[in-house]
């Protein structure tokens, strides 16, 4: 008896083969899609731009790199400040009044410096919060790139140190001492950048555009500036704002005696440099810096960081540390010193705090 078998017609064979090919196609196409998705997620596009440090997704920020770009930003901003002043194209106008009723000036130098500094820092560290004295107009946005090079003096003194991007706030003062700038009192003018981590000032850069002098310092890192060899604690010379000299003069003389010297000056950056060993002929020297009224944080953050890095102090008039988060103003006045008994100074000046909130 012949064995039983199954015979397929040519049409059946064709249908069977098509079904088999369909199953194989479905399985293989799913495999390829999975491999492609994995490749796209795990590999950057060929020739694509490198992800900036502190990108929009967060991540870590290297403080040494942030110091390097802060120095560059202060210098670049200073170039605009100098160019506008020397070309006498200030276009100065009033932008409002201070709490004391003094008119605040705004110049082309403020705006161009701000634009250059802000976009350089933002392009290098897009995830970092940046607070500036002047408003940033998105219509004037410019592309300012940083090649990520670090100057040799920073490389030699500062080690890399990473912190979470969300803990960082950068404070920019694109032109400190605008009033003096309009009066052509160039020695007082500075551009400044400060980096605060969790509200504490850790990096400070103070640049003088008209002499090309730059002071920088990083807390627990290093600096290119130092304290002077001696200070007069008994009858200190006190540097104060030009507009508030009279208020400090009376109390200071009552506290330290008639031999106390009061130095009226413009610009918070200039006043901090007066406490340090700055090799410039037109930089005055002082032992203590006092401010008795409300002051913006971008005016004082860089100086605060520099002093902290060198072992000095900048506090409110009651001795409280100034936090560089939240509001942009400091209500408690300030007293700054280095290599002196800061607490004793505060105890000698109790009456100044009463005027700081006015």
XYZ file of N, CA and C in Angstrom, residues 113-326:
642
model
N 27.995 96.547 27.204
C 28.761 95.683 28.091
C 27.883 94.546 28.612
N 26.662 94.891 28.999
C 25.741 93.885 29.511
C 25.457 92.809 28.470
N 25.208 93.234 27.244
C 24.910 92.270 26.176
C 26.085 91.335 25.935
N 27.282 91.891 25.886
C 28.471 91.076 25.630
C 28.713 90.083 26.777
N 28.610 90.561 28.013
C 28.886 89.713 29.167
C 27.820 88.621 29.338
N 26.555 89.023 29.238
C 25.465 88.078 29.473
C 25.504 86.922 28.471
N 25.608 87.233 27.194
C 25.522 86.175 26.184
C 26.770 85.307 26.141
N 27.920 85.841 26.527
C 29.113 85.007 26.622
C 28.939 83.972 27.728
N 28.479 84.410 28.885
C 28.261 83.493 30.000
C 27.132 82.513 29.712
N 26.066 82.996 29.093
C 24.911 82.144 28.828
C 25.217 81.082 27.786
N 26.015 81.434 26.777
C 26.361 80.437 25.754
C 27.294 79.373 26.315
N 28.140 79.747 27.263
C 29.065 78.783 27.856
C 28.377 77.890 28.881
N 27.433 78.462 29.643
C 26.751 77.717 30.704
C 25.257 78.025 30.658
N 24.548 77.426 29.699
C 23.131 77.776 29.491
C 22.205 77.397 30.629
N 22.587 76.449 31.492
C 21.703 76.012 32.578
C 21.837 76.858 33.832
N 22.792 77.782 33.844
C 23.074 78.565 35.047
C 22.205 79.825 35.085
N 21.686 80.138 36.256
C 20.898 81.362 36.446
C 21.819 82.577 36.427
N 21.495 83.582 35.610
C 22.308 84.796 35.507
C 21.444 86.010 35.835
N 21.878 86.784 36.820
C 21.195 88.024 37.204
C 22.075 89.209 36.839
N 21.493 90.156 36.127
C 22.269 91.311 35.680
C 21.582 92.608 36.069
N 22.386 93.656 36.230
C 21.825 94.956 36.569
C 20.920 95.481 35.462
N 21.298 95.233 34.222
C 20.525 95.748 33.103
C 19.658 94.650 32.493
N 18.530 95.045 31.958
C 17.613 94.101 31.326
C 18.208 93.585 30.027
N 18.022 92.297 29.777
C 18.524 91.689 28.548
C 17.413 91.680 27.519
N 17.632 92.364 26.396
C 16.648 92.425 25.319
C 16.925 91.291 24.344
N 15.979 90.350 24.227
C 16.190 89.192 23.347
C 16.321 89.612 21.888
N 15.781 90.784 21.547
C 15.910 91.254 20.168
C 17.350 91.611 19.833
N 18.149 91.900 20.865
C 19.553 92.261 20.660
C 20.493 91.084 20.909
N 19.939 89.883 20.926
C 20.760 88.710 21.215
C 21.900 88.580 20.216
N 23.081 88.261 20.728
C 24.225 88.045 19.857
C 24.906 86.731 20.222
N 25.539 86.143 19.229
C 26.238 84.877 19.443
C 27.665 85.175 19.882
N 27.985 84.799 21.104
C 29.322 85.009 21.646
C 29.829 83.653 22.128
N 30.830 83.142 21.475
C 31.303 81.798 21.811
C 32.553 81.861 22.681
N 32.762 80.797 23.414
C 33.951 80.630 24.246
C 34.647 79.348 23.823
N 35.946 79.424 23.604
C 36.690 78.263 23.121
C 37.105 77.309 24.240
N 36.624 77.582 25.474
C 36.873 76.745 26.651
C 38.344 76.714 27.060
N 39.121 77.654 26.581
C 40.518 77.732 27.016
C 40.584 78.394 28.388
N 41.523 77.928 29.213
C 41.696 78.447 30.567
C 43.063 79.109 30.671
N 43.144 80.363 31.091
C 44.441 81.052 31.214
C 45.395 80.290 32.124
N 46.662 80.419 31.843
C 47.676 79.657 32.576
C 47.689 79.981 34.063
N 47.487 81.264 34.423
C 47.531 81.598 35.852
C 46.386 80.941 36.619
N 45.245 80.777 35.967
C 44.123 80.078 36.605
C 44.412 78.580 36.675
N 44.969 78.027 35.613
C 45.323 76.602 35.613
C 46.286 76.267 36.748
N 47.239 77.152 36.973
C 48.274 76.882 37.971
C 47.747 76.987 39.405
N 46.751 77.848 39.627
C 46.307 78.111 40.989
C 44.992 77.426 41.370
N 44.186 77.077 40.389
C 42.845 76.561 40.662
C 42.702 75.132 40.132
N 42.192 74.246 40.967
C 41.899 72.879 40.564
C 40.445 72.790 40.089
N 40.149 71.881 39.156
C 38.751 71.694 38.744
C 37.873 71.329 39.936
N 36.671 71.868 39.954
C 35.732 71.565 41.029
C 34.313 71.670 40.482
N 33.585 70.575 40.514
C 32.245 70.554 39.961
C 31.183 70.730 41.042
N 30.143 71.485 40.688
C 28.982 71.672 41.559
C 27.729 71.538 40.701
N 26.587 71.217 41.296
C 25.353 71.125 40.507
C 24.997 72.467 39.869
N 24.591 72.434 38.604
C 24.265 73.671 37.896
C 23.144 74.439 38.583
N 22.192 73.712 39.155
C 21.056 74.392 39.777
C 21.431 75.115 41.062
N 22.626 74.852 41.601
C 23.063 75.528 42.827
C 23.763 76.854 42.542
N 23.980 77.156 41.267
C 24.806 78.304 40.867
C 23.946 79.496 40.444
N 24.313 80.673 40.939
C 23.742 81.934 40.471
C 24.891 82.872 40.123
N 24.836 83.438 38.925
C 25.856 84.390 38.481
C 25.271 85.801 38.539
N 26.032 86.715 39.135
C 25.623 88.121 39.232
C 26.558 88.969 38.380
N 25.983 89.758 37.481
C 26.758 90.601 36.566
C 26.507 92.079 36.877
N 27.589 92.837 36.987
C 27.482 94.301 36.964
C 28.271 94.776 35.749
N 27.584 95.093 34.655
C 28.278 95.418 33.409
C 28.987 96.759 33.411
N 28.620 97.639 34.374
C 29.303 98.927 34.486
C 29.016 99.465 35.881
N 29.949 99.264 36.777
C 29.810 99.787 38.133
C 30.331 101.218 38.156
N 29.626 102.104 38.856
C 29.951 103.540 38.922
C 29.551 104.261 37.638
N 28.299 104.063 37.232
C 27.808 104.723 36.016
C 27.810 106.236 36.165
N 27.436 106.749 37.332
C 27.434 108.200 37.540
C 28.827 108.771 37.305
N 29.833 108.127 37.871
C 31.216 108.589 37.683
C 31.656 108.421 36.235
N 31.157 107.407 35.587
C 31.441 107.167 34.163
C 30.965 108.351 33.321
N 29.778 108.857 33.625
C 29.257 109.999 32.871
C 30.044 111.279 33.175
N 30.668 111.327 34.367
C 31.469 112.492 34.743
C 32.928 112.343 34.316
N 33.225 111.262 33.627
C 34.578 110.957 33.144
C 35.576 110.737 34.287
N 35.081 110.230 35.399
C 35.946 109.840 36.523
C 36.274 108.352 36.337
N 37.165 108.069 35.429
C 37.367 106.715 34.933
C 37.957 105.757 35.955
N 38.680 106.280 36.937
C 39.357 105.395 37.884
C 38.385 104.577 38.720
N 37.140 105.052 38.862
C 36.170 104.359 39.697
C 35.429 103.236 38.960
N 35.522 103.214 37.656
C 34.683 102.324 36.844
C 35.231 100.902 36.831
N 34.340 99.924 37.032
C 34.710 98.515 36.924
C 33.593 97.735 36.237
N 33.943 96.556 35.726
C 32.955 95.554 35.330
C 33.176 94.353 36.242
N 32.072 93.710 36.652
C 32.224 92.659 37.661
C 31.353 91.438 37.362
N 31.890 90.279 37.740
C 31.135 89.022 37.679
C 31.332 88.302 39.004
N 30.244 87.766 39.533
C 30.306 86.985 40.764
C 29.564 85.673 40.564
N 30.101 84.611 41.116
C 29.440 83.309 41.103
C 29.118 82.921 42.540
N 27.844 82.690 42.799
C 27.410 82.227 44.121
C 26.933 80.787 44.013
N 27.293 79.992 44.996
C 26.849 78.598 45.065
C 26.013 78.441 46.328
N 24.755 78.066 46.143
C 23.815 77.976 47.261
C 23.777 79.279 48.065
N 23.863 80.383 47.350
C 23.750 81.700 47.971
C 25.026 82.279 48.520
N 26.109 81.501 48.536
C 27.374 81.988 49.079
C 28.313 82.398 47.941
N 28.910 83.596 48.022
C 29.799 84.052 46.950
C 31.116 83.280 46.959
N 31.446 82.627 45.848
C 32.654 81.798 45.802
C 33.648 82.240 44.725
N 33.183 82.966 43.718
C 34.072 83.472 42.662
C 33.794 84.950 42.470
N 34.842 85.755 42.457
C 34.696 87.181 42.220
C 35.701 87.675 41.195
N 35.225 88.492 40.257
C 36.080 89.108 39.245
C 35.768 90.595 39.199
N 36.795 91.428 39.387
C 36.658 92.884 39.306
C 37.660 93.393 38.277
N 37.142 93.987 37.209
C 38.002 94.440 36.102
C 37.903 95.954 35.947
N 39.063 96.612 35.798
C 39.103 98.060 35.580
C 39.396 98.317 34.098
N 38.391 98.706 33.325
C 38.539 98.812 31.863
C 39.600 99.809 31.395
N 39.793 100.891 32.143
C 40.669 101.952 31.658
C 42.131 101.752 32.041
N 42.402 100.728 32.840
C 43.800 100.396 33.137
C 44.108 98.936 32.827
N 43.072 98.184 32.438
C 43.194 96.763 32.089
C 43.632 95.898 33.276
N 43.399 96.388 34.493
C 43.716 95.592 35.678
C 42.525 94.701 36.029
N 42.803 93.438 36.308
C 41.750 92.490 36.681
C 42.144 91.749 37.948
N 41.264 91.788 38.940
C 41.449 90.994 40.160
C 40.438 89.856 40.138
N 40.893 88.642 40.447
C 39.973 87.504 40.545
C 40.362 86.632 41.733
N 39.390 85.944 42.260
C 39.642 85.055 43.392
C 38.535 84.015 43.475
N 38.899 82.843 44.013
C 37.932 81.770 44.224
C 38.106 81.229 45.633
N 37.020 81.151 46.371
C 37.048 80.643 47.745
C 37.530 79.192 47.746
N 38.455 78.879 48.640
C 39.077 77.546 48.723
C 39.782 77.163 47.430
N 40.218 78.175 46.696
C 40.929 77.922 45.438
C 42.215 78.722 45.357
N 42.124 79.935 44.899
C 43.299 80.788 44.761
C 42.889 82.143 44.245
N 43.873 83.004 43.995
C 43.584 84.355 43.529
C 44.820 84.955 42.873
N 44.624 86.068 42.182
C 45.751 86.818 41.626
C 45.937 88.148 42.351
N 45.299 88.278 43.513
C 45.380 89.496 44.306
C 45.530 89.089 45.765
N 46.062 89.995 46.579
C 46.294 89.658 47.982
C 45.976 90.855 48.869
N 45.921 90.581 50.181
C 45.723 91.648 51.156
C 47.000 92.460 51.316
N 46.885 93.682 51.845
C 48.059 94.476 52.152
C 48.760 93.915 53.388
N 49.943 94.357 53.645
C 50.729 93.823 54.762
C 50.244 94.323 56.115
N 49.571 95.494 56.146
C 49.124 96.028 57.439
C 47.885 96.905 57.257
N 47.117 97.009 58.352
C 45.908 97.830 58.381
C 45.856 98.557 59.729
N 45.216 99.699 59.746
C 45.123 100.512 60.957
C 43.760 100.279 61.618
N 43.739 99.497 62.681
C 42.476 99.198 63.362
C 42.073 100.294 64.346
N 43.061 100.999 64.897
C 42.770 101.998 65.924
C 42.064 103.218 65.337
N 42.648 103.788 64.286
C 42.031 104.921 63.585
C 42.009 104.602 62.092
N 41.113 103.742 61.679
C 41.118 103.284 60.285
C 40.667 104.368 59.309
N 41.209 104.294 58.115
C 40.672 105.105 57.022
C 39.479 104.339 56.458
N 38.387 105.056 56.263
C 37.135 104.411 55.877
C 36.700 104.921 54.511
N 36.499 104.001 53.578
C 36.058 104.379 52.235
C 34.546 104.213 52.149
N 33.894 105.245 51.617
C 32.429 105.285 51.590
C 31.962 105.832 50.246
N 30.661 105.735 50.019
C 30.089 106.266 48.789
C 30.202 107.791 48.747
N 30.455 108.330 47.588
C 30.536 109.782 47.417
C 29.246 110.468 47.838
N 28.118 109.795 47.622
C 26.822 110.408 47.904
C 26.392 110.269 49.369
N 27.111 109.406 50.149
C 26.714 109.189 51.538
C 27.843 109.483 52.517
N 28.851 110.209 52.090
C 30.030 110.417 52.928
C 29.693 111.104 54.249
N 28.777 112.067 54.202
C 28.451 112.822 55.406
C 27.857 111.964 56.502
N 26.996 111.012 56.130
C 26.344 110.152 57.118
C 27.364 109.320 57.889
N 28.356 108.785 57.161
C 29.357 107.933 57.804
C 30.354 108.776 58.582
N 30.679 109.938 58.066
C 31.711 110.785 58.659
C 31.431 111.079 60.131
N 30.220 111.486 60.435
C 29.885 111.884 61.800
C 30.036 110.714 62.778
N 29.463 109.559 62.430
C 29.522 108.403 63.327
C 30.942 107.867 63.435
N 31.665 107.859 62.313
C 33.031 107.325 62.312
C 33.944 108.140 63.216
N 33.812 109.442 63.172
C 34.665 110.294 64.004
C 34.306 110.152 65.486
N 33.022 109.957 65.756
C 32.617 109.728 67.147
C 33.187 108.406 67.665
N 33.289 107.432 66.770
C 33.732 106.095 67.162
C 35.246 105.990 67.243
N 35.939 106.485 66.223
C 37.383 106.283 66.118
C 38.206 107.537 66.402
N 37.566 108.671 66.551
C 38.292 109.896 66.823
C 38.417 110.780 65.601
N 38.839 112.024 65.846
C 38.900 113.007 64.764
C 39.992 112.721 63.735
N 40.924 111.814 64.063
C 41.986 111.488 63.107
C 41.531 110.499 62.031
N 40.342 109.977 62.187
C 39.814 109.037 61.195
C 39.661 109.735 59.849
N 40.140 109.084 58.812
C 40.067 109.643 57.460
C 38.893 109.014 56.721
N 38.032 109.848 56.158
C 36.909 109.378 55.351
C 37.251 109.602 53.885
N 37.187 108.544 53.091
C 37.531 108.624 51.669
C 36.265 108.442 50.839
N 35.722 109.530 50.283
C 34.565 109.382 49.393
C 35.019 108.818 48.049
N 34.294 107.841 47.533
C 34.689 107.230 46.261
C 33.455 106.688 45.555
N 33.598 106.429 44.271
C 32.511 105.857 43.480
C 32.770 104.387 43.197
N 31.689 103.627 43.098
C 31.805 102.230 42.684
C 32.156 101.278 43.802
N 31.312 100.253 43.999
C 31.567 99.260 45.038
C 32.807 98.425 44.727
N 33.032 98.137 43.455
C 34.216 97.373 43.079
C 35.496 98.107 43.427
N 35.516 99.397 43.132
C 36.678 100.233 43.452
C 36.939 100.247 44.947
N 35.870 100.323 45.748
C 36.018 100.401 47.199
C 36.594 99.112 47.777
N 36.187 97.961 47.248
C 36.766 96.693 47.707
C 38.242 96.620 47.343
N 38.588 97.035 46.144
C 39.995 97.024 45.737
C 40.836 97.937 46.623
N 40.212 98.966 47.201
C 40.942 99.877 48.097
C 41.429 99.165 49.356
N 40.817 98.038 49.706
C 41.231 97.273 50.886
C 42.379 96.312 50.585
N 42.754 96.175 49.323
C 43.709 95.152 48.908
C 45.007 95.759 48.396
N 45.936 94.880 48.082
C 47.240 95.303 47.558
C 47.157 95.375 46.045
N 46.683 96.509 45.556
C 46.481 96.707 44.115
C 47.564 97.639 43.588
N 48.381 97.170 42.651
C 49.525 97.958 42.169
C 49.136 99.013 41.137
N 48.305 99.969 41.565
C 47.899 101.041 40.655
C 48.007 102.388 41.359
N 48.563 103.365 40.670
C 48.803 104.678 41.267
C 47.507 105.390 41.630
N 46.468 105.231 40.816
C 45.233 105.975 41.072
C 44.231 105.183 41.914
N 44.688 104.083 42.522
C 43.828 103.313 43.415
C 44.090 103.727 44.861
N 43.103 104.364 45.484
C 43.246 104.793 46.869
C 43.276 103.589 47.808
N 43.814 103.804 49.003
C 43.927 102.746 50.007
C 43.035 103.072 51.199
N 42.364 102.057 51.711
C 41.515 102.229 52.889
C 41.631 100.992 53.762
N 41.178 101.121 55.010
C 41.211 100.005 55.956
C 39.850 99.325 56.088
N 38.793 100.098 55.934
C 37.433 99.575 56.086
C 36.545 100.193 55.003
N 35.594 99.407 54.511
C 34.605 99.880 53.543
C 33.236 99.799 54.206
N 32.536 100.932 54.253
C 31.217 100.975 54.877
C 30.205 101.581 53.902
N 29.036 100.952 53.843
C 27.918 101.495 53.063
C 26.699 101.467 53.971
N 25.978 102.576 54.070
C 24.941 102.682 55.092
C 23.520 102.623 54.538
N 23.347 102.487 53.240
C 22.004 102.439 52.671
C 21.820 101.158 51.855
N 20.603 100.991 51.347
C 20.258 99.865 50.483
C 21.216 99.790 49.300
N 21.603 98.567 48.926
C 22.530 98.398 47.800
C 22.199 97.104 47.062
N 22.377 97.107 45.759
C 22.062 95.937 44.938
C 23.157 94.873 45.069
N 22.742 93.628 44.928
C 23.674 92.518 45.133
C 24.713 92.400 44.013
N 24.367 92.802 42.783
C 25.375 92.744 41.717
C 26.484 93.774 41.946
N 26.221 94.788 42.786
C 27.265 95.760 43.129
C 28.301 95.179 44.082
N 27.900 94.233 44.920
C 28.764 93.813 46.033
C 29.176 92.346 46.017
N 28.516 91.522 45.199
C 28.783 90.084 45.238
C 30.223 89.746 44.876
N 30.749 90.337 43.803
C 32.121 90.031 43.372
C 33.124 90.418 44.456
N 32.957 91.609 45.032
C 33.858 92.040 46.095
C 33.762 91.156 47.321
N 32.555 90.724 47.636
C 32.351 89.814 48.758
C 33.110 88.510 48.543
N 33.016 87.960 47.324
C 33.710 86.707 47.017
C 35.223 86.866 47.114
N 35.742 87.969 46.579
C 37.190 88.205 46.633
C 37.670 88.286 48.072
N 36.953 89.038 48.899
C 37.344 89.172 50.303
C 37.270 87.831 51.032
N 36.204 87.071 50.795
C 36.074 85.747 51.431
C 37.237 84.842 51.047
N 37.621 84.878 49.768
C 38.711 84.020 49.297
C 40.028 84.374 49.970
N 40.184 85.638 50.348
C 41.426 86.104 50.960
C 41.371 86.114 52.488
N 40.267 85.621 53.036
C 40.138 85.578 54.490
C 39.485 86.794 55.098
N 38.952 87.682 54.264
C 38.294 88.882 54.751
C 36.810 88.678 54.973
N 36.101 89.778 55.237
C 34.677 89.700 55.557
C 33.922 90.839 54.892
N 32.706 90.534 54.466
C 31.736 91.552 54.083
C 30.394 91.081 54.638
N 29.839 91.869 55.531
C 28.576 91.516 56.181
C 27.655 92.727 56.187
N 26.428 92.511 56.662
C 25.571 93.660 56.938
C 26.156 94.413 58.131
N 25.602 95.558 58.433
C 26.106 96.365 59.538
C 25.877 95.710 60.897
N 25.009 94.700 60.928
C 24.788 93.959 62.169
C 25.549 92.637 62.193
N 26.377 92.403 61.170
C 27.224 91.219 61.168
C 26.637 90.004 60.499
N 25.514 90.143 59.828
C 24.896 89.004 59.151
C 25.532 88.778 57.784
N 25.683 87.497 57.413
C 26.179 87.171 56.086
C 25.128 87.552 55.043
N 25.565 87.988 53.884
C 24.651 88.396 52.815
C 24.418 87.216 51.891
N 23.155 86.857 51.680
C 22.815 85.734 50.806
C 22.571 86.231 49.388
N 23.164 85.546 48.424
C 23.034 85.952 47.027
C 22.065 85.053 46.278
N 20.900 84.872 46.897
C 19.753 84.263 46.244
C 18.558 85.153 46.533
N 17.432 84.829 45.936
C 16.222 85.599 46.218
C 16.258 86.988 45.628
